[in-house]
Coordinates of C-alpha atoms in Angstrom, one line a residue:
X287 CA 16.3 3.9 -8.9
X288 CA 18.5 3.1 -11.7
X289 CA 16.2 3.1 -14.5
X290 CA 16.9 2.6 -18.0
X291 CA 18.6 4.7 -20.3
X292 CA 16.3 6.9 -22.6
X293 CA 17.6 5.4 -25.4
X294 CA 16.7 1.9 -24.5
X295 CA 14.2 2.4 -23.1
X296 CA 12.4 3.8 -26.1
X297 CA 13.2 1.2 -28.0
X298 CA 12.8 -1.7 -25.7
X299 CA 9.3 -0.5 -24.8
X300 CA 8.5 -0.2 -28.4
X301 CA 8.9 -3.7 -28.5
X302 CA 8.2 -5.1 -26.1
X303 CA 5.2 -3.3 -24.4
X304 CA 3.7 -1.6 -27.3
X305 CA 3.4 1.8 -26.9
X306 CA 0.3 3.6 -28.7
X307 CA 3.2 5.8 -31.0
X308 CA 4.4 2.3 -32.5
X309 CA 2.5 -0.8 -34.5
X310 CA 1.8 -3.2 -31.9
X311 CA 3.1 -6.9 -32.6
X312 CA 1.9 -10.0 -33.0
X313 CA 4.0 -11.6 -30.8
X314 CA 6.1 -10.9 -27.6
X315 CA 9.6 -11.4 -27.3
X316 CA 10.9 -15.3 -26.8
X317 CA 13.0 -14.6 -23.8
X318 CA 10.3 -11.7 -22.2
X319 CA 7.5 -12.8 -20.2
X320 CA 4.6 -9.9 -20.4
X321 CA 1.6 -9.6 -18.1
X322 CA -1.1 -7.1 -18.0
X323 CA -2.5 -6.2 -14.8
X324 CA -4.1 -3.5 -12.5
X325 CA -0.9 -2.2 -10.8
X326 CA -1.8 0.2 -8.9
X327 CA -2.0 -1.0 -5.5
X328 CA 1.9 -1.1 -5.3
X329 CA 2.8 1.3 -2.6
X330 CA 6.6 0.4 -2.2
X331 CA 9.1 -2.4 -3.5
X332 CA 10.6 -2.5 0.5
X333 CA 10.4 -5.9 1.9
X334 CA 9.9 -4.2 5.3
X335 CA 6.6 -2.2 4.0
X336 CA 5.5 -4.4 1.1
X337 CA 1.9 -5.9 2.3
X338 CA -0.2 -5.8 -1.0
X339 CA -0.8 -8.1 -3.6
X340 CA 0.9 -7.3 -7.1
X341 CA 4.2 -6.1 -4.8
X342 CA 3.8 -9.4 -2.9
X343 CA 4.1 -11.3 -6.2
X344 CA 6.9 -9.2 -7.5
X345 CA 9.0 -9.6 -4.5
X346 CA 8.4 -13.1 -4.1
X347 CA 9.9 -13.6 -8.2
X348 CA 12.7 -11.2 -7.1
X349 CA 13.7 -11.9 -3.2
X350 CA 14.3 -15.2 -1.1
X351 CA 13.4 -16.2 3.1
X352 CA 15.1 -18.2 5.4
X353 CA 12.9 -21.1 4.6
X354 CA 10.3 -21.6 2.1
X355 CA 7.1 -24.6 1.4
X356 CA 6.0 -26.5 -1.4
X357 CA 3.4 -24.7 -2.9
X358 CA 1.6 -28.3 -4.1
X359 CA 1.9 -29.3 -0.1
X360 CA 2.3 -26.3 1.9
X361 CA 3.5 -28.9 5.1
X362 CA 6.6 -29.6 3.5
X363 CA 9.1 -26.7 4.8
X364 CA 12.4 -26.5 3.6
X365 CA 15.2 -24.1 3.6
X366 CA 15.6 -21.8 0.9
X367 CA 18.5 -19.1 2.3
X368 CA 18.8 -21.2 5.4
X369 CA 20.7 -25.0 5.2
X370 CA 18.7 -25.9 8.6
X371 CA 17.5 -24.8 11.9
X372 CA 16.9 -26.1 15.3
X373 CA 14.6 -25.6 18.1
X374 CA 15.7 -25.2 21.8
X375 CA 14.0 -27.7 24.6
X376 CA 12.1 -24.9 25.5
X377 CA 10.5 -24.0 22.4
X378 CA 11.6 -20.3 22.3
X379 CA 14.5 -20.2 20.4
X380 CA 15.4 -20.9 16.8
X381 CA 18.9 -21.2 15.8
X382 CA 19.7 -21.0 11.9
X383 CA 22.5 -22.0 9.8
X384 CA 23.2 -20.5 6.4
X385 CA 24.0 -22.0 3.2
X386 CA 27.3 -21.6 2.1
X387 CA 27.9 -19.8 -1.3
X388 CA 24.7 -17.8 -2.1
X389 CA 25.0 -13.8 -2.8
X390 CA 23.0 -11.1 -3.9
X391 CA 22.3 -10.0 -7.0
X392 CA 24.7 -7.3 -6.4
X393 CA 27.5 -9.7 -6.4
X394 CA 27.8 -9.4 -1.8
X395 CA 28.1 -12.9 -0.1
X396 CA 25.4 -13.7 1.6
X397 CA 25.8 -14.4 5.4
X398 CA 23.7 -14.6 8.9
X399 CA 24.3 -10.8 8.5
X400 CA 22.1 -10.2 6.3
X401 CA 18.9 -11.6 7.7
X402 CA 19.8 -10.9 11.2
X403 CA 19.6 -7.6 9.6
X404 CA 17.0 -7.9 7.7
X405 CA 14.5 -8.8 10.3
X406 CA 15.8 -6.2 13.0
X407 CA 15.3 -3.3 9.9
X408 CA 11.6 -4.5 9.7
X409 CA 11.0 -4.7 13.5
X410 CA 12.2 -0.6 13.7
X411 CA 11.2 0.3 10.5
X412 CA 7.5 -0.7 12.3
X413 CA 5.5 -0.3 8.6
X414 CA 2.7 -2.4 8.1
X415 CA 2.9 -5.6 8.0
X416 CA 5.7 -5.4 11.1
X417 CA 3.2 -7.2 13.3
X418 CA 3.9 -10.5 11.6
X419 CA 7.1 -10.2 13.5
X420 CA 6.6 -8.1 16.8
X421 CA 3.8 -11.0 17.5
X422 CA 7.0 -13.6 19.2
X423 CA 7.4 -10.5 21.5
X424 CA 10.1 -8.9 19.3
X425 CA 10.2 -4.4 19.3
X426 CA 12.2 -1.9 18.6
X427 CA 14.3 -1.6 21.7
X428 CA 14.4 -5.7 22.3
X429 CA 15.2 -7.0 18.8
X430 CA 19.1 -6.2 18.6
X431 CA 19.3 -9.3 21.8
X432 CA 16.6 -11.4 20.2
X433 CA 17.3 -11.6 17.0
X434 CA 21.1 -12.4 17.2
X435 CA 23.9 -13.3 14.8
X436 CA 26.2 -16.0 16.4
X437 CA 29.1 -16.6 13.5
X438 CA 29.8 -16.0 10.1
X439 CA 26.7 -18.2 9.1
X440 CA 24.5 -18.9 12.3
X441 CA 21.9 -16.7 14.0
X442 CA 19.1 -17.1 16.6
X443 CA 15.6 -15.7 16.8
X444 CA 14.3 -15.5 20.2
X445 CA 10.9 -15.9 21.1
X446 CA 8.7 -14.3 24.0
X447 CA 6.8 -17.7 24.3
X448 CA 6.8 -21.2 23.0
X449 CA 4.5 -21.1 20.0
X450 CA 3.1 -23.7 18.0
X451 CA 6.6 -25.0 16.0
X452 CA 5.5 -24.2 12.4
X453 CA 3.9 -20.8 13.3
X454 CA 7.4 -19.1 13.1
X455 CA 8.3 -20.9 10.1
X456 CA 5.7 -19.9 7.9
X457 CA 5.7 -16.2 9.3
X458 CA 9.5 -15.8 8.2
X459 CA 8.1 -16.7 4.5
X460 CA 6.1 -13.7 4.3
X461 CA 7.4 -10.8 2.4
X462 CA 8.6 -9.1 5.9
X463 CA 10.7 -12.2 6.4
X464 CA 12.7 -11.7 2.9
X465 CA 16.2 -10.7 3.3
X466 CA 17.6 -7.9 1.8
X467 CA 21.4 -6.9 1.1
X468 CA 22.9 -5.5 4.3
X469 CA 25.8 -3.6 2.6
X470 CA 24.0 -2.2 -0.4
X471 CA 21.0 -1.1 1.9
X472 CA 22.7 0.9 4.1
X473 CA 24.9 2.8 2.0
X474 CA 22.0 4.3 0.8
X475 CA 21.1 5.1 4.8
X476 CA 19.7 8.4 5.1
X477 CA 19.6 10.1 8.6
X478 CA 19.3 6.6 10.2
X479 CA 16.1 5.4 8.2
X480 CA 18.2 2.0 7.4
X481 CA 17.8 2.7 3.7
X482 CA 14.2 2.8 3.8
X483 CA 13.8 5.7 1.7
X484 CA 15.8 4.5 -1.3
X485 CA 14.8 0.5 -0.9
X486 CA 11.0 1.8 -1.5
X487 CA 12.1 2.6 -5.1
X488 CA 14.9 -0.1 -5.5
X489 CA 16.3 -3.2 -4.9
X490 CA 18.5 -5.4 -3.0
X491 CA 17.5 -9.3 -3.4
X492 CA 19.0 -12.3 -4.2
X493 CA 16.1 -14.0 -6.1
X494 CA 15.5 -14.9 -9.6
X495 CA 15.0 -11.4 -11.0
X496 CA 16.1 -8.2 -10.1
X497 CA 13.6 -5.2 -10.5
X498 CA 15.1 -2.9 -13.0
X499 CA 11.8 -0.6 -13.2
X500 CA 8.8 0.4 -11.2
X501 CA 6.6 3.3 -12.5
X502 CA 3.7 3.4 -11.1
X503 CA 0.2 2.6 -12.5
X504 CA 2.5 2.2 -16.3
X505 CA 5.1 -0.5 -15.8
X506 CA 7.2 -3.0 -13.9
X507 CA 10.1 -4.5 -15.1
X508 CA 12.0 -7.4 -14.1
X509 CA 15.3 -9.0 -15.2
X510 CA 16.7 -12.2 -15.0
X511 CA 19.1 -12.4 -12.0
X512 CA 22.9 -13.6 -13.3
X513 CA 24.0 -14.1 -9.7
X514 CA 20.8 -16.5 -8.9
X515 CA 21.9 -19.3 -6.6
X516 CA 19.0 -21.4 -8.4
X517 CA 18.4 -22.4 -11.9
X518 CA 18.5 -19.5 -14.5
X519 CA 14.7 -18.6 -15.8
X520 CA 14.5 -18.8 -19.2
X521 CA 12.9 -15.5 -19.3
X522 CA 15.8 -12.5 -19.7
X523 CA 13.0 -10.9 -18.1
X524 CA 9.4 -10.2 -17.1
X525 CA 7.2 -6.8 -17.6
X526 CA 3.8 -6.4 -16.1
X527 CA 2.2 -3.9 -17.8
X528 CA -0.6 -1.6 -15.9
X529 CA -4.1 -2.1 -17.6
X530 CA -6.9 -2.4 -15.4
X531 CA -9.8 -3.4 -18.2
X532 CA -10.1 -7.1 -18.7
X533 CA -11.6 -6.3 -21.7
X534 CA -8.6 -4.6 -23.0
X535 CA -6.3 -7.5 -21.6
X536 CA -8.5 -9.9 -23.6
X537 CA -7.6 -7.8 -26.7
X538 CA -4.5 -7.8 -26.2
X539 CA -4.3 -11.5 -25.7
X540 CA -6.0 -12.2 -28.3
X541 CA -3.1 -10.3 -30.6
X542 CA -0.5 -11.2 -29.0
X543 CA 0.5 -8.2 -27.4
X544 CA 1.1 -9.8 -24.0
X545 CA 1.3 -13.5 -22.7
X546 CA -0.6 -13.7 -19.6
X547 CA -3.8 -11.9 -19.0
X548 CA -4.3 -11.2 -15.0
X549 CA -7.7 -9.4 -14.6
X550 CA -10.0 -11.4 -17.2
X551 CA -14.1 -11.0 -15.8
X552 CA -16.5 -14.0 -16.3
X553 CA -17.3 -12.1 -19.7
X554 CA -13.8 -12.2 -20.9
X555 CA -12.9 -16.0 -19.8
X556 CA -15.9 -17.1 -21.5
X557 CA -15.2 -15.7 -24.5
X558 CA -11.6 -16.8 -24.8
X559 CA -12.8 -20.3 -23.8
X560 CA -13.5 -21.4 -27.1
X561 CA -9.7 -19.7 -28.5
X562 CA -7.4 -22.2 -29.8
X563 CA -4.7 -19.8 -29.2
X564 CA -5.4 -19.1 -25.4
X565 CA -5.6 -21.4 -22.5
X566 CA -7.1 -20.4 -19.2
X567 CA -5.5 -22.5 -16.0
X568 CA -6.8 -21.5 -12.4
X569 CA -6.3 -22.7 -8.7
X570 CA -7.4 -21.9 -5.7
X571 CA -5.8 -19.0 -3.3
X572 CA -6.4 -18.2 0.4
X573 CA -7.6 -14.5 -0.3
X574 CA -11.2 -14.0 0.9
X575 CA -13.6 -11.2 0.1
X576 CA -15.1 -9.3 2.6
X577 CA -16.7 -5.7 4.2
X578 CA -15.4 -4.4 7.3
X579 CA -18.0 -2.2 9.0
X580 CA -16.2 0.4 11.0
X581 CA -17.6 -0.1 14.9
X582 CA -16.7 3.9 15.2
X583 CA -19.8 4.4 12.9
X584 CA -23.1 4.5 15.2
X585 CA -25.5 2.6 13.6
X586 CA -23.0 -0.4 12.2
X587 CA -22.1 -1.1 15.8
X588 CA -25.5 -2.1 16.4
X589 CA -25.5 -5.6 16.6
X590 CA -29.0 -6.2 14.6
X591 CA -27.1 -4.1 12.0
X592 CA -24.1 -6.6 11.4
X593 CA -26.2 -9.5 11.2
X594 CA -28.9 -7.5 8.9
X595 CA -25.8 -6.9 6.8
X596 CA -24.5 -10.6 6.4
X597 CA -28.2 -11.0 4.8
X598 CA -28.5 -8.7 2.3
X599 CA -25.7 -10.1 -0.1
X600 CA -26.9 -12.2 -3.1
X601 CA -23.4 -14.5 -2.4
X602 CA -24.6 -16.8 -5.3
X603 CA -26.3 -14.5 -7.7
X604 CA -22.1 -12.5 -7.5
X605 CA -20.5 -16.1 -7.7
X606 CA -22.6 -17.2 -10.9
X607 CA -22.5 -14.1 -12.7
X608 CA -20.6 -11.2 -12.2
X609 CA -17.8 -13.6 -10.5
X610 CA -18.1 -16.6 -12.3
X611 CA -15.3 -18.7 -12.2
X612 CA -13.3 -16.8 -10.1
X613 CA -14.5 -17.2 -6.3
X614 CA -16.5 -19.7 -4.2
X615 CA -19.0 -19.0 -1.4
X616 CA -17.1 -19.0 1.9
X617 CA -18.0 -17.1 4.8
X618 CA -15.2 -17.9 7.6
X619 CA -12.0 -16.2 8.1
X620 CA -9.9 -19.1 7.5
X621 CA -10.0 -20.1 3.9
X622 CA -10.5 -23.3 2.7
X623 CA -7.1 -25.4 2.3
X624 CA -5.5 -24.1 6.1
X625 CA -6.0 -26.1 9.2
X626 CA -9.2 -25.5 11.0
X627 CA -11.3 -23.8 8.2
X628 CA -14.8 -23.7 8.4
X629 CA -17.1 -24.5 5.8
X630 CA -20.3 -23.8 6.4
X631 CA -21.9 -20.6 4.8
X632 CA -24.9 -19.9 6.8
X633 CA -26.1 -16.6 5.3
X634 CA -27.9 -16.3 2.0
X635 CA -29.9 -12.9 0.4
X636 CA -33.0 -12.5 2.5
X637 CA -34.4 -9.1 2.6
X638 CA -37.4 -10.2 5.1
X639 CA -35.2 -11.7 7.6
X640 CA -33.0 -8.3 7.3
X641 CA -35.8 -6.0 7.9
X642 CA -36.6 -7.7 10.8
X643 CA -33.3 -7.1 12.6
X644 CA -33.0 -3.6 11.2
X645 CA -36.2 -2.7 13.3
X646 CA -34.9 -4.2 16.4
X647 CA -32.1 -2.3 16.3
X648 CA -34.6 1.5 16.3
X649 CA -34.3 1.9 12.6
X650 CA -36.6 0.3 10.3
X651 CA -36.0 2.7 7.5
X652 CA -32.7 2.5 7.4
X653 CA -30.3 4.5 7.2
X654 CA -27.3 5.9 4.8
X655 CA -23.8 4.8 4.8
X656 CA -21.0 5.0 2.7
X657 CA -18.3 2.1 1.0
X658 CA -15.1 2.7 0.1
X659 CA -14.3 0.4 -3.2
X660 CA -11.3 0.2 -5.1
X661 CA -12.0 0.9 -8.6
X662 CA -11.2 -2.3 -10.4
X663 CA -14.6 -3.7 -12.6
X664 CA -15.0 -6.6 -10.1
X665 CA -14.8 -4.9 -7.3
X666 CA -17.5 -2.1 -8.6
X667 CA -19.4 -4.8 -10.0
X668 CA -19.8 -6.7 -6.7
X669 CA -20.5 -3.1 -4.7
X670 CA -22.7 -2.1 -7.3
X671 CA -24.7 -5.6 -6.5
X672 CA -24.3 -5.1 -2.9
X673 CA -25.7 -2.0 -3.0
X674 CA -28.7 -2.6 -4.6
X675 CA -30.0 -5.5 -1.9
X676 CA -28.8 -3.1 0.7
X677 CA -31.5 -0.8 -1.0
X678 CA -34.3 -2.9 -0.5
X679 CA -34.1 -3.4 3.2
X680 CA -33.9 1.0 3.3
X681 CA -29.9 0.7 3.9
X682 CA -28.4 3.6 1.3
X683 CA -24.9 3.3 0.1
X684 CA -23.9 5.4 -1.5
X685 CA -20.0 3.9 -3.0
X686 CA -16.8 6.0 -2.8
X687 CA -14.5 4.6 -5.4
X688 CA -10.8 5.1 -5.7
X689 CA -7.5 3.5 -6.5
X690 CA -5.6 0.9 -4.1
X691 CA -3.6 3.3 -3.2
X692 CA -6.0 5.2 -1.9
X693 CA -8.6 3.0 -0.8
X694 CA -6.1 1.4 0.9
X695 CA -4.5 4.4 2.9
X696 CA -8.2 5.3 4.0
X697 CA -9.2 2.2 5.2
X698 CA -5.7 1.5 7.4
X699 CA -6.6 5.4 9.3
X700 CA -9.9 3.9 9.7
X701 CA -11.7 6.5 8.8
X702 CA -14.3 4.8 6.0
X703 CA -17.7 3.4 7.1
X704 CA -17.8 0.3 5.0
X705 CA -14.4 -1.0 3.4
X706 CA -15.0 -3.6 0.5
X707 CA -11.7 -5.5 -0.1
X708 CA -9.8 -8.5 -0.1
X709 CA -7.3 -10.0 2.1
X710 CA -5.0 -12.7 1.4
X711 CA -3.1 -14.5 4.4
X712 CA 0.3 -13.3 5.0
X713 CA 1.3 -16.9 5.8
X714 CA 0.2 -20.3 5.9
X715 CA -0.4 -20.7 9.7
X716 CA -4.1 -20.0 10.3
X717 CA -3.1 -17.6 12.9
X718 CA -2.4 -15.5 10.0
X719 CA -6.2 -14.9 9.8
X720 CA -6.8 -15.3 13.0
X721 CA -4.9 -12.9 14.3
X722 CA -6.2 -9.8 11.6
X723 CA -10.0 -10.8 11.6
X724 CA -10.5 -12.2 15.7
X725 CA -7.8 -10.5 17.2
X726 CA -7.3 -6.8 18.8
X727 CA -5.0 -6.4 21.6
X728 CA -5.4 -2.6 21.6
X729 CA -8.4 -0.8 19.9
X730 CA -6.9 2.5 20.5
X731 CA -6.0 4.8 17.9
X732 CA -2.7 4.9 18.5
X733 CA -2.3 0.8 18.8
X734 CA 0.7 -0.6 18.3
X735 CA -1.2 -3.5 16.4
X736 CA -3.2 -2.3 13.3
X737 CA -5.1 -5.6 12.1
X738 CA -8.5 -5.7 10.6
X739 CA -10.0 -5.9 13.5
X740 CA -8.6 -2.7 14.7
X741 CA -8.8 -1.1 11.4
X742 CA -12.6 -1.6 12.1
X743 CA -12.7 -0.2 15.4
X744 CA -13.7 -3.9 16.7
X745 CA -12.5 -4.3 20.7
X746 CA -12.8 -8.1 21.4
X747 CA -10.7 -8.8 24.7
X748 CA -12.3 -12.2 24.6
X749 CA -11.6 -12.8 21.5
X750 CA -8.5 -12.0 21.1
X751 CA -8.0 -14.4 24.4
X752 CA -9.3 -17.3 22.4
X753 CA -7.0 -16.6 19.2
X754 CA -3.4 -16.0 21.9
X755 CA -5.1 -19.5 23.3
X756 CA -4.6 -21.2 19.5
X757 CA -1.7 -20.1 18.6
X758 CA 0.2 -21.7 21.4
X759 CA -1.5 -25.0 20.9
X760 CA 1.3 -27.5 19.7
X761 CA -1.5 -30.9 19.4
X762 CA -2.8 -29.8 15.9
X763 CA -6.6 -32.0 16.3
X764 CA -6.9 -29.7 19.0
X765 CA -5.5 -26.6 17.4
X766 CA -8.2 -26.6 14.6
X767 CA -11.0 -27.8 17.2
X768 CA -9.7 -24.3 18.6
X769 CA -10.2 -22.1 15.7
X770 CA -13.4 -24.0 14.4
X771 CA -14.9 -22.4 17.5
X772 CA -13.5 -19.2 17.0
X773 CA -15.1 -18.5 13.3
X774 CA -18.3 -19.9 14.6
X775 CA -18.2 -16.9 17.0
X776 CA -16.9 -14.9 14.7
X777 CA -19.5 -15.4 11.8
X778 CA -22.2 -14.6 14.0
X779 CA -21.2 -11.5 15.7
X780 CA -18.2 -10.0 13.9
X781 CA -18.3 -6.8 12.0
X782 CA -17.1 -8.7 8.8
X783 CA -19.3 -9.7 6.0
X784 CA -17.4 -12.6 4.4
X785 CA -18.2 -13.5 1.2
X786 CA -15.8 -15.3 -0.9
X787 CA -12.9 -17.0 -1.6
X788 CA -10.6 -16.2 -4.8
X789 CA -10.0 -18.6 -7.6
X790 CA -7.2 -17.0 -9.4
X791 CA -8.0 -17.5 -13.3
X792 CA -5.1 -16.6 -16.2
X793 CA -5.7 -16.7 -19.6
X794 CA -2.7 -17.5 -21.0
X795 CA -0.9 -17.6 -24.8
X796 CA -0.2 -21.6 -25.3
X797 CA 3.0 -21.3 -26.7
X798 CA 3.7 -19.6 -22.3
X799 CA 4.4 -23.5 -20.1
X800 CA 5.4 -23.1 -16.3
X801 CA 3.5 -20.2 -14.5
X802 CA 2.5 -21.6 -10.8
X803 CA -0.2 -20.6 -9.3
X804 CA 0.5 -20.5 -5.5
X805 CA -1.8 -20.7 -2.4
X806 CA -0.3 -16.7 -1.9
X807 CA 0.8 -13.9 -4.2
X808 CA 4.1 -14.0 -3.0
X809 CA 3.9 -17.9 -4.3
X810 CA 2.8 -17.1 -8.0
X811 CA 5.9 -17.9 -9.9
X812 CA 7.0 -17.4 -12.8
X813 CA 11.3 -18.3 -12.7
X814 CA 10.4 -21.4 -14.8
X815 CA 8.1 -19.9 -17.5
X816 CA 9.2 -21.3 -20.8
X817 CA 7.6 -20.0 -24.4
X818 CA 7.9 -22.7 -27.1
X819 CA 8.4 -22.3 -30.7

């Protein structure tokens, strides 16, 4: 990476990010934006691999897609690298134009190149969130033909199948779709890994910022992008700094030591709500909390277990308290806002009612389990709370905690019992939670396809019949009758316990105007934040 010089970088991070051997200061820079936040799920900065939150957001501030959506009115989709498309008669093939005049940050024209590239790296490269792609039929030895550049500024993307028109759309403005630098890329190419081993550290984007700095759980650091097609930000440039306490964030606040607080608890929020100085703005995002009980585990594959599960969570007892302010009940895969969701939220705590099915499944003592949690206070807080109402139908759990990191790798080998997480859709097609929580083309452990379901050891042929049914549906009434049906299934046998869904909550300096708060990470901006005097 090329990271700042020693010499600047002492100074600047004196400044700017307050390190404990300086006086912090009352106020941040004018022209730097600084966040605090828990960091440390970020894995890689490689478009092709990227498939977590905080990197989802970073990369969304730092790269562009083909096409993008309004945030405000995620139906309106307009091009963003792309000046248009068309469809064929036959559904199955997109053909794209590029605008003229955009370049990377590195000063390279952009052309059809570049994404044609782009998207055939993350089809080989085959990391995680691949699948997003490889579902219109595209792999590794097919994707050079289907994914095709046809000029200097035209390309096609072939499809297997004629899918519902927007589904492709919205998938190509997911991270995976964002279009990296062909030329810089691959003259870092290593032994044919297409750059992969020095984009995981670096960068090669044509969006409002560059990313200057990534060390992980301290620091990100962003800078404004001179090349930018767009407007300029305001901001020279944006730091999130790695502080997982929201009690410590509030401090900080509070003093002025940072301008956007990221991981405030009910506690925190309530107390700042009354600050003259601070503001706290929220909205509503499509990431839903939920456990995943692994189906290889012998007594969570029982039926009467999964339902006995789904009613021993206090859902509003963790939504008034220990979450307060910051999720809503909502027990369907599809969250609120995308086409189809379901609303209703049949399960509440009842211990009685859980005992019951825990004896018809042979064991009404219980038994003992483990969760995997990531370490952050809300999520402890909420496992912690789980845990306990297990307890009193004889479940024991005893909690595993650990950072995303690791968590994270766990849970995608599938070797936890109980994962306690959060997933946020990848796109804003509901097949994007369709196809992760009711969809499993190959339960074997070495599967092509690793989505939650898999993850959780969940075969569902049927299932995953219904959700390839959807997804080609092009009349939308009956597209959401479709998956209506499918998370009325899915609530009632599924080895998910869905819980929640986020409300995103900042508290924020007031002199800080222009942060959005997006449907999806990758949609929280921040190009446009302005500080006044």
């Amino acid at each position: 990476m090329s990271y700042i010089t020693k010499q600047i970088a002492a100074a600047f991070m004196a400044s700017a990010i307050g390190l404990a051997s300086v006086p912090v200061q009352a106020q941040t820079p004018p022209d730097t934006l600084i966040q605090a936040w828990q960091i440390d799920d970020v894995i890689s900065l490689d478009p092709a691999e990227v498939f977590e939150f905080t990197a989802s957001e970073v990369l969304g501030n730092s790269y562009q897609p083909l096409v993008g959506y309004d945030v405000k009115d995620v139906s309106d989709i307009f091009g963003v690298i792309a000046e248009s498309w068309e469809v064929s008669e036959d559904g199955k093939t997109f053909t794209f134009t590029i605008k003229p005049g955009l370049q990377f940050a590195s000063g390279n024209p952009i052309t059809a190149a570049d994404p044609v590239f782009s998207l055939q790296r993350a089809v080989k490269l085959d990391k995680s969130p691949a699948f997003i792609l490889t579902q219109f039929g595209l792999n590794a030895e097919n994707v050079d033909q289907m994914v095709r550049q046809t000029g200097d500024m035209t390309m096609e993307l072939e499809m297997d199948k004629a899918y519902a028109p927007t589904l492709l759309l919205y998938c190509l403005t997911a991270t995976v779709g964002f279009v990296v630098d062909k030329e810089l890329v691959m003259s870092h190419e290593a032994d044919g890994d297409f750059g992969y081993e020095w984009l995981k550290t670096n960068y090669a984007g044509s969006g409002a910022f560059t990313i200057r700095d990534w060390r992980a759980n301290e620091v990100i650091v962003l800078e404004r992008n001179e090349n930018f097609s767009g407007d300029a930000s305001p901001m020279a440039r944006a730091i999130y700094r790695h502080i997982p306490e929201g009690s410590t964030q509030r401090l900080l606040l509070e003093k002025g030591d940072i301008d956007i607080a990221r991981n405030l608890g009910a506690e925190e929020i309530i107390a700042l709500a009354d600050n003259a100085d601070i503001k706290i703005e929220d909205g509503i995002k499509g990431s839903i909390y939920y456990m995943g009980l692994n189906q290889k585990n012998e007594n969570l594959m029982k039926p009467e277990v999964r339902e006995a599960m789904k009613y021993l969570v206090d859902y509003a007892t963790i939504a008034d308290t220990i979450m307060k302010g910051k999720v809503k009940v909502h027990q369907a895969f599809l969250p609120e806002g995308f086409l189809g969701a379901l609303n209703d939220n049949p399960y509440a705590l009842n211990v009685e009612k859980a005992k019951e099915l825990l004896a018809a499944a042979d064991l009404p003592d219980g038994f003992t389990v483990t969760m995997d949690t990531r370490n952050t206070p809300e999520i402890t807080a909420m496992a912690e709370a789980i845990q306990q109402t297990m307890a009193d139908a004889g479940i024991k759990m005893e909690l595993i905690p650990g950072d995303g990191q690791q968590t994270l790798t766990k849970y995608r080998a599938r070797n936890h019992d109980i994962y306690i997480g959060r997933w946020g859709p990848d796109y804003q097609d509901p097949h994007t939670n369709a196809d992760t929580f009711a969809r499993n083309p190959d339960n074997g452990d070495d599967a092509a396809s690793k989505p939650l379901a898999w993850r959780n050891a969940w075969d569902i042929p049927e299932m995953t019949k219904q959700a390839d049914a959807a997804v080609l549906e092009k009349d939308a009434k009956a597209r959401a009758d479709m998956y209506i049906a499918l998370q009325q299934e899915h609530q009632k046998v599924s080895p998910f316990v869905i819980m929640f869904q986020e409300i995103e909550v900042l508290g924020i300096r007031k002199d800080v105007n222009g942060f959005i708060i997006g449907p999806s990470f990758n949609d929280n901006s921040f190009r446009q934040v302005t500080k006044s005097e």
